Coordinates of C-alpha atoms in Angstrom, one line a residue:
Chain A
M15 CA 69.9 132.2 119.0
P16 CA 68.1 133.1 115.8
D17 CA 64.5 134.1 116.1
Y18 CA 62.6 131.0 115.1
S19 CA 59.3 132.8 114.8
I20 CA 60.6 134.1 111.5
L21 CA 61.1 130.6 110.2
I22 CA 57.7 129.5 111.5
E23 CA 55.8 132.5 110.2
H24 CA 57.3 132.4 106.8
W25 CA 57.6 128.6 106.4
D26 CA 55.5 128.6 103.2
L27 CA 57.9 131.1 101.5
Y28 CA 61.0 129.2 102.7
M29 CA 59.5 126.0 101.4
Q30 CA 58.7 127.5 98.0
G31 CA 62.2 128.8 97.7
F32 CA 63.7 125.5 98.9
L33 CA 61.7 123.5 96.3
H34 CA 62.7 125.8 93.5
T35 CA 66.3 125.6 94.5
I36 CA 66.1 121.8 94.5
K37 CA 64.3 121.8 91.1
S38 CA 66.8 124.2 89.6
S39 CA 69.8 122.3 90.9
V40 CA 68.5 118.9 89.7
L41 CA 67.6 120.2 86.3
A42 CA 71.0 122.0 86.0
L43 CA 72.8 118.9 87.2
I44 CA 71.3 116.6 84.6
G45 CA 71.7 119.2 81.8
S46 CA 75.3 120.1 82.7
L47 CA 76.3 116.4 83.0
L48 CA 74.9 115.8 79.4
I49 CA 76.5 119.0 77.9
G50 CA 79.7 118.5 79.9
T51 CA 80.1 114.9 78.7
V52 CA 79.5 115.9 75.1
M53 CA 82.0 118.8 75.3
A54 CA 84.6 116.6 77.0
I55 CA 84.3 114.0 74.2
F56 CA 84.4 116.9 71.6
R57 CA 87.7 118.0 73.1
I58 CA 89.2 114.6 72.9
A59 CA 87.6 113.0 69.8
P60 CA 89.9 112.6 66.8
V61 CA 88.0 115.2 64.8
R62 CA 89.6 118.7 64.7
P63 CA 86.5 120.9 64.3
L64 CA 84.9 119.2 67.3
N65 CA 88.1 119.8 69.3
W66 CA 87.8 123.5 68.6
I67 CA 84.1 123.6 69.5
G68 CA 84.8 121.9 72.8
A69 CA 87.8 124.0 73.7
A70 CA 86.0 127.2 72.7
Y71 CA 83.0 126.3 74.9
V72 CA 85.0 125.5 77.9
E73 CA 87.4 128.5 77.7
F74 CA 84.7 131.0 76.9
I75 CA 82.1 129.9 79.5
R76 CA 84.3 129.2 82.4
N77 CA 86.1 132.5 82.1
I78 CA 82.9 134.6 82.4
P79 CA 81.2 135.2 85.7
L80 CA 78.1 133.1 86.3
I81 CA 75.9 136.1 86.8
L82 CA 76.7 137.4 83.3
I83 CA 75.8 134.1 81.7
V84 CA 72.5 134.2 83.5
F85 CA 72.0 137.7 82.2
V86 CA 72.5 136.4 78.7
F87 CA 69.5 134.2 79.1
F88 CA 67.5 136.7 81.1
V89 CA 68.2 139.9 79.3
G90 CA 70.0 138.9 76.1
L91 CA 67.5 136.4 74.7
P92 CA 64.5 138.7 75.2
A93 CA 66.3 141.3 73.1
L94 CA 66.3 138.7 70.3
G95 CA 62.6 138.0 70.9
I96 CA 63.0 134.9 73.0
R97 CA 61.3 135.4 76.4
L98 CA 62.0 133.1 79.3
D99 CA 60.7 133.3 82.8
S100 CA 63.3 134.1 85.4
F101 CA 63.5 130.5 86.8
T102 CA 64.1 129.0 83.4
A103 CA 66.6 131.7 82.4
G104 CA 68.5 131.2 85.7
T105 CA 68.5 127.4 85.4
L106 CA 69.7 127.5 81.8
G107 CA 72.5 129.9 82.7
L108 CA 73.5 127.7 85.6
T109 CA 73.5 124.6 83.4
V110 CA 75.6 126.2 80.7
Y111 CA 78.1 127.5 83.2
T112 CA 78.5 124.3 85.2
A113 CA 78.8 122.2 82.1
A114 CA 82.1 123.9 81.3
F115 CA 83.6 122.8 84.6
I116 CA 82.1 119.3 84.3
A117 CA 83.5 119.0 80.8
E118 CA 87.0 119.6 82.2
V119 CA 86.5 117.1 85.0
I120 CA 85.3 114.4 82.6
R121 CA 88.0 115.2 80.1
A122 CA 90.6 114.7 82.8
G123 CA 88.9 111.4 83.8
I124 CA 88.9 110.1 80.2
L125 CA 92.6 111.0 79.7
S126 CA 93.5 109.1 82.9
V127 CA 92.2 105.8 81.4
P128 CA 95.2 104.0 79.9
K129 CA 95.5 104.4 76.1
G130 CA 95.5 100.6 75.7
Q131 CA 91.9 100.4 76.7
M132 CA 90.8 102.4 73.7
E133 CA 93.2 100.5 71.5
A134 CA 91.8 97.1 72.7
A135 CA 88.2 98.3 72.2
R136 CA 88.8 99.8 68.8
S137 CA 90.8 96.8 67.5
S138 CA 87.9 94.5 68.3
G139 CA 85.8 96.5 65.9
L140 CA 83.9 98.8 68.2
T141 CA 83.3 102.3 66.9
Y142 CA 84.8 105.3 68.7
L143 CA 81.6 106.1 70.5
Q144 CA 80.9 102.5 71.4
A145 CA 84.4 102.2 72.9
M146 CA 83.8 105.5 74.7
W147 CA 80.5 104.4 76.1
H148 CA 81.2 100.8 77.1
V149 CA 84.9 100.9 78.0
I150 CA 86.3 104.4 78.6
L151 CA 83.5 106.3 80.3
P152 CA 82.6 103.7 83.0
Q153 CA 86.3 103.8 84.1
A154 CA 86.6 107.5 83.8
I155 CA 83.4 108.1 86.0
K156 CA 85.0 106.3 88.9
I157 CA 88.1 108.5 88.7
V158 CA 86.1 111.7 88.5
I159 CA 83.6 111.2 91.4
P160 CA 85.4 113.3 94.0
P161 CA 86.0 116.4 91.7
M162 CA 82.5 115.8 90.3
G163 CA 81.1 116.0 93.9
N164 CA 82.7 119.4 94.3
Q165 CA 81.0 120.6 91.1
F166 CA 77.6 119.4 92.3
I167 CA 78.0 121.1 95.6
N168 CA 79.1 124.3 93.9
L169 CA 76.1 124.0 91.6
V170 CA 73.6 123.9 94.5
K171 CA 75.2 126.9 96.0
N172 CA 75.5 128.7 92.7
S173 CA 71.8 128.3 92.1
S174 CA 71.5 131.3 94.5
V175 CA 72.2 133.4 91.5
L176 CA 68.5 132.9 90.6
G177 CA 67.8 135.3 93.5
V178 CA 69.3 138.2 91.5
I179 CA 66.8 137.8 88.7
A180 CA 63.8 136.9 90.9
G181 CA 64.1 133.2 90.1
L182 CA 61.9 132.1 93.0
D183 CA 64.7 130.2 94.7
L184 CA 65.7 130.3 98.4
M185 CA 67.8 133.4 98.0
Y186 CA 64.9 135.2 96.4
F187 CA 62.5 134.4 99.1
G188 CA 65.1 135.2 101.7
D189 CA 65.4 138.7 100.3
L190 CA 61.6 138.9 100.2
I191 CA 61.2 137.9 103.8
S192 CA 63.9 140.3 104.9
S193 CA 62.4 143.3 103.1
E194 CA 59.0 142.5 104.6
T195 CA 60.2 142.0 108.2
F196 CA 63.2 144.4 108.2
V197 CA 65.1 141.5 109.8
T198 CA 68.3 140.7 108.0
F199 CA 70.7 138.4 109.8
D200 CA 68.2 135.8 111.2
V201 CA 66.4 135.5 107.9
Y202 CA 69.6 134.5 106.1
I203 CA 70.7 132.1 108.8
F204 CA 67.6 130.1 107.9
V205 CA 68.4 130.4 104.2
A206 CA 71.9 129.1 104.9
M207 CA 70.4 126.2 106.9
F208 CA 68.3 125.2 104.0
Y209 CA 71.3 125.1 101.7
L210 CA 73.1 123.0 104.3
V211 CA 70.2 120.5 104.3
L212 CA 71.0 120.0 100.6
T213 CA 74.7 120.2 100.5
I214 CA 75.8 118.2 103.5
P215 CA 73.9 115.0 102.5
L216 CA 75.3 115.6 99.0
S217 CA 78.8 115.8 100.4
L218 CA 78.3 112.6 102.5
G219 CA 76.7 110.8 99.6
V220 CA 79.6 111.5 97.3
G221 CA 82.0 110.3 99.9
A222 CA 80.0 107.1 100.4
L223 CA 79.8 106.5 96.6
E224 CA 83.5 107.0 96.4
R225 CA 84.2 104.4 99.0
R226 CA 81.8 101.9 97.4
L227 CA 83.3 102.2 94.0
A228 CA 86.8 102.0 95.4
R229 CA 85.8 98.6 96.8
S230 CA 84.1 97.4 93.6
R231 CA 87.1 98.6 91.6
Chain L
M244 CA 96.2 87.8 53.3
I245 CA 98.5 90.6 54.4
H246 CA 100.6 92.5 51.8
F247 CA 103.0 95.3 52.6
R248 CA 104.3 97.0 49.4
Q249 CA 107.0 99.7 49.8
V250 CA 105.4 100.8 53.1
N251 CA 107.0 103.7 54.9
K252 CA 106.1 105.4 58.2
H253 CA 107.4 108.5 59.8
Y254 CA 106.7 109.9 63.3
G255 CA 107.6 113.5 62.5
S256 CA 111.2 113.3 61.4
F257 CA 111.7 109.8 62.8
H258 CA 111.6 107.1 60.0
V259 CA 110.0 104.2 61.8
L260 CA 109.3 101.8 58.9
K261 CA 111.5 101.9 55.8
D262 CA 110.4 100.3 52.5
I263 CA 108.7 97.4 54.0
N264 CA 107.8 94.6 51.6
L265 CA 106.2 91.6 53.2
S266 CA 103.5 89.1 52.2
I267 CA 101.8 86.8 54.7
E268 CA 99.6 84.1 53.4
Q269 CA 96.5 82.5 54.9
G270 CA 97.4 80.0 57.6
E271 CA 100.9 81.3 58.0
V272 CA 102.6 81.9 61.3
V273 CA 105.1 84.7 60.9
V274 CA 107.2 85.7 63.9
I275 CA 108.8 89.1 63.9
I276 CA 112.0 89.5 66.0
G277 CA 114.6 92.2 66.4
P278 CA 116.0 94.6 68.9
S279 CA 113.7 97.1 70.7
G280 CA 112.9 100.2 68.7
S281 CA 113.3 98.3 65.5
G282 CA 109.7 98.9 64.4
K283 CA 108.3 95.4 65.0
S284 CA 105.3 96.6 67.1
T285 CA 104.6 99.5 64.7
L286 CA 104.6 97.1 61.8
V287 CA 102.0 94.9 63.5
R288 CA 99.9 97.8 64.6
C289 CA 99.7 99.1 61.0
I290 CA 97.9 95.9 60.0
N291 CA 94.7 96.9 61.9
R292 CA 95.4 100.6 61.5
L293 CA 96.2 101.3 65.1
E294 CA 99.0 103.1 63.3
T295 CA 98.7 104.7 59.9
I296 CA 101.3 104.4 57.2
T297 CA 102.9 107.4 55.5
S298 CA 103.4 105.9 52.1
G299 CA 103.2 102.7 50.2
E300 CA 100.4 100.2 50.1
L301 CA 99.1 97.8 52.7
I302 CA 96.4 95.3 51.8
V303 CA 94.8 93.1 54.4
D304 CA 92.1 90.6 53.6
G305 CA 91.7 92.2 50.2
V306 CA 91.2 95.7 51.7
K307 CA 93.5 98.7 51.3
V308 CA 93.9 99.5 55.0
N309 CA 94.8 103.2 54.5
D310 CA 92.2 104.0 51.9
K311 CA 90.0 106.8 53.2
N312 CA 86.8 105.0 52.3
V313 CA 87.6 101.9 54.1
D314 CA 85.2 100.9 56.9
I315 CA 88.0 100.2 59.4
N316 CA 85.6 98.8 62.0
K317 CA 84.5 96.1 59.5
L318 CA 88.1 95.2 58.7
R319 CA 89.0 95.1 62.4
R320 CA 86.3 92.5 63.1
N321 CA 88.4 90.0 61.2
I322 CA 91.6 90.8 63.0
G323 CA 92.1 89.9 66.6
M324 CA 94.8 91.6 68.6
V325 CA 96.6 90.6 71.8
F326 CA 98.7 93.3 73.6
Q327 CA 101.7 93.2 75.8
H328 CA 99.7 94.6 78.7
F329 CA 96.6 92.5 78.0
N330 CA 94.3 95.6 78.1
L331 CA 91.4 93.8 79.6
Y332 CA 88.6 96.0 80.7
P333 CA 89.0 96.2 84.5
H334 CA 85.4 97.1 85.2
K335 CA 84.0 94.1 83.3
T336 CA 84.1 90.4 84.2
V337 CA 86.0 87.9 82.1
L338 CA 82.8 86.9 80.4
Q339 CA 81.8 90.5 79.7
N340 CA 85.2 91.3 78.4
I341 CA 84.8 88.5 75.8
T342 CA 81.2 89.1 74.9
L343 CA 81.3 92.9 74.5
A344 CA 82.5 93.0 70.9
P345 CA 80.5 90.0 69.6
I346 CA 77.3 91.6 71.0
K347 CA 77.9 95.2 70.0
V348 CA 79.8 94.7 66.7
L349 CA 78.5 91.4 65.3
G350 CA 75.1 91.7 66.8
V351 CA 74.9 88.2 68.2
S352 CA 72.5 87.5 71.0
E353 CA 73.8 87.6 74.6
K354 CA 73.1 83.9 75.0
E355 CA 75.1 82.9 71.9
A356 CA 77.9 85.3 72.8
K357 CA 78.2 83.7 76.3
E358 CA 78.3 80.2 74.8
T359 CA 81.0 81.3 72.4
A360 CA 82.9 82.9 75.2
M361 CA 82.7 79.8 77.3
Y362 CA 83.9 77.7 74.4
Y363 CA 87.0 79.8 74.0
L364 CA 87.6 80.0 77.8
E365 CA 87.6 76.2 77.8
K366 CA 90.1 76.3 75.0
V367 CA 92.5 78.6 76.8
G368 CA 92.0 76.5 80.0
I369 CA 90.2 78.9 82.4
P370 CA 86.5 78.3 82.2
D371 CA 86.2 78.6 86.0
K372 CA 87.3 82.3 85.8
A373 CA 84.3 83.4 83.7
N374 CA 82.8 85.5 86.4
A375 CA 86.1 86.8 87.9
Y376 CA 87.4 90.4 87.3
P377 CA 90.7 90.8 85.5
A378 CA 92.4 92.1 88.7
E379 CA 91.7 88.7 90.3
L380 CA 93.7 86.8 87.7
S381 CA 97.4 86.2 87.3
G382 CA 99.1 87.8 84.3
G383 CA 99.1 84.5 82.4
Q384 CA 95.4 84.0 83.0
Q385 CA 94.7 87.6 81.9
Q386 CA 96.6 87.2 78.7
R387 CA 94.7 83.9 78.0
V388 CA 91.5 85.8 78.5
A389 CA 92.7 88.4 76.1
I390 CA 93.4 85.7 73.5
A391 CA 89.9 84.3 74.1
R392 CA 88.5 87.8 73.7
G393 CA 90.2 88.1 70.3
L394 CA 89.1 84.6 69.2
A395 CA 85.5 85.2 70.1
M396 CA 85.2 87.5 67.1
K397 CA 86.2 84.5 64.9
P398 CA 88.9 86.5 63.2
K399 CA 90.8 85.5 60.1
I400 CA 94.0 87.0 61.5
M401 CA 95.4 87.2 65.0
L402 CA 98.1 89.8 65.9
F403 CA 100.3 89.3 68.9
D404 CA 102.3 92.3 70.1
E405 CA 104.8 90.9 72.6
P406 CA 102.2 88.8 74.4
T407 CA 104.6 87.4 77.0
S408 CA 106.8 90.3 77.7
A409 CA 104.9 91.5 80.7
L410 CA 104.5 88.0 82.2
D411 CA 106.5 86.5 85.0
P412 CA 108.5 83.6 83.7
E413 CA 106.3 80.9 85.3
T414 CA 103.2 81.9 83.3
I415 CA 104.8 82.5 79.9
G416 CA 104.5 78.8 79.1
E417 CA 100.7 78.6 79.5
V418 CA 100.3 81.5 77.1
L419 CA 102.7 80.1 74.5
D420 CA 100.9 76.8 74.7
V421 CA 97.6 78.4 73.7
M422 CA 99.3 80.2 70.8
K423 CA 100.9 76.9 69.6
T424 CA 97.5 75.3 69.6
L425 CA 96.1 78.1 67.5
A426 CA 99.0 77.9 65.1
T427 CA 98.4 74.2 64.5
E428 CA 94.8 74.8 63.9
G429 CA 95.7 77.0 60.9
M430 CA 95.1 80.5 62.3
T431 CA 97.0 83.2 60.4
M432 CA 99.2 84.7 63.0
V433 CA 101.7 87.6 63.1
V434 CA 103.6 87.5 66.4
V435 CA 106.1 90.0 67.8
T436 CA 108.1 88.2 70.5
H437 CA 111.4 87.7 72.2
E438 CA 110.6 84.0 72.8
M439 CA 113.1 82.3 70.5
G440 CA 112.0 78.8 71.5
F441 CA 108.5 79.6 70.3
A442 CA 109.8 81.2 67.1
R443 CA 111.9 78.2 66.3
E444 CA 109.1 75.7 67.0
V445 CA 106.0 77.4 65.7
A446 CA 106.9 79.9 63.1
D447 CA 106.6 79.2 59.4
R448 CA 108.8 82.2 58.8
I449 CA 111.0 84.5 60.8
V450 CA 111.2 88.2 59.9
F451 CA 114.2 90.0 61.4
M452 CA 113.9 93.7 61.7
D453 CA 116.4 96.4 62.7
K454 CA 116.1 100.2 62.5
G455 CA 112.8 100.1 60.7
Q456 CA 113.9 97.7 58.0
I457 CA 113.3 94.1 57.3
L458 CA 116.9 92.7 57.2
E459 CA 116.2 89.1 56.8
E460 CA 113.3 86.7 56.1
A461 CA 113.8 83.0 56.4
S462 CA 112.4 79.7 57.7
P463 CA 113.2 79.3 61.4
G464 CA 115.6 76.3 60.7
E465 CA 117.6 78.4 58.3
F466 CA 117.5 81.6 60.4
F467 CA 118.6 80.1 63.6
A468 CA 121.3 77.9 62.1
H469 CA 122.7 80.3 59.5
P470 CA 121.6 83.9 59.9
R471 CA 122.8 85.7 56.7
E472 CA 122.9 89.2 58.2
E473 CA 125.7 90.2 60.5
R474 CA 123.1 92.2 62.6
A475 CA 120.9 89.1 63.0
R476 CA 123.9 87.0 64.1
L477 CA 124.8 89.6 66.7
F478 CA 121.2 89.8 67.9
L479 CA 121.0 86.0 68.2
S480 CA 124.3 85.6 70.0
R481 CA 123.2 88.2 72.6
I482 CA 119.8 86.8 73.1
L483 CA 120.6 83.1 73.1
S484 CA 123.8 83.2 75.1
H485 CA 122.2 83.5 78.4

């Protein structure tokens, strides 16, 4: 049995970390969905230079460790005179990193929509972006929900990278409590429990959404 | 209305369309027939630039289709297209399928778009399916919705790319009937089909293609009674003998 007095005595710190982890995850989720969708469309759109930008983004970012991308924002930008607090730097790094994976997931979803859908939409006079928005993406989204769920769960767990740069998240406060109390194992068990409080409902939610969309076709 | 002048198209080293010369006037119904792989579909798909031509000139509704400065979306408003596999949007209802382009492209109000959609659904005989999803319809019904979707843009030209090839035999008739009505109302139509009965009855002109070339152009009476080309005779004997 873990020592619950640690949890009770440091409840405030755990909660601070928990809320920051939620905040960072939600911001990174929204940001990476936006950037990811744009990059996916860049890779597919019938415009060569955009294809290159999209491909370069994905290949460059997803092949670098997350921690290094966070360092770019935390250490690299200040060298150029742009100073960010550690929470912002960490969340930006997380966003940029996750977007590369989401771009690939969305691209696969778009490509799995039959070609005739784009042809029908374009031949009715819709622009490429209108066809994408009204016809292709709604169909692609349904296809990509399961792999997207994986990305979101990874995102929440990856937000622990903020701990490394004092980003005020769960991991950071876990370290703090541990160094104050000299307790290691029990402190981190509670950290893990807080992550599970986030990720398990997320998992179940994605599953439920998948089943609902499967019914509505 | 549609003028091909010395049009060629290559897919890499494959010469799909060879020196195509063809003029289609307003109100004309032209049926393109020929063996598979002869370039019929490609020819039709060039008209609204779903395929680009490699050389030559293609003028549709007074517009050079392959000119770089052409606003292709504007041209496409005037050209309806019906596909072999219907290509209805599965996530939208029948009504939403039909109203999408009028609302987004022509900018008509939702109310007006719905009224127009209902008018054309009546016309193709399935107003009761307005709120159904495509997957709930039979093939013939889906294709009629696709035709209504094309018509709702009030196009000057309708293109049909093998509209009955994916249908089971029982529902082919209902689609052909809708197309016949359209033809008698004076719509300019270019139809790729293997339905010889339809071609004979409805076409103003038959275009016979083989290996990327137009081999013969004639009125249906003439073409079916006395095909000039040996290849056309062979094609007809194979297709009509069973």
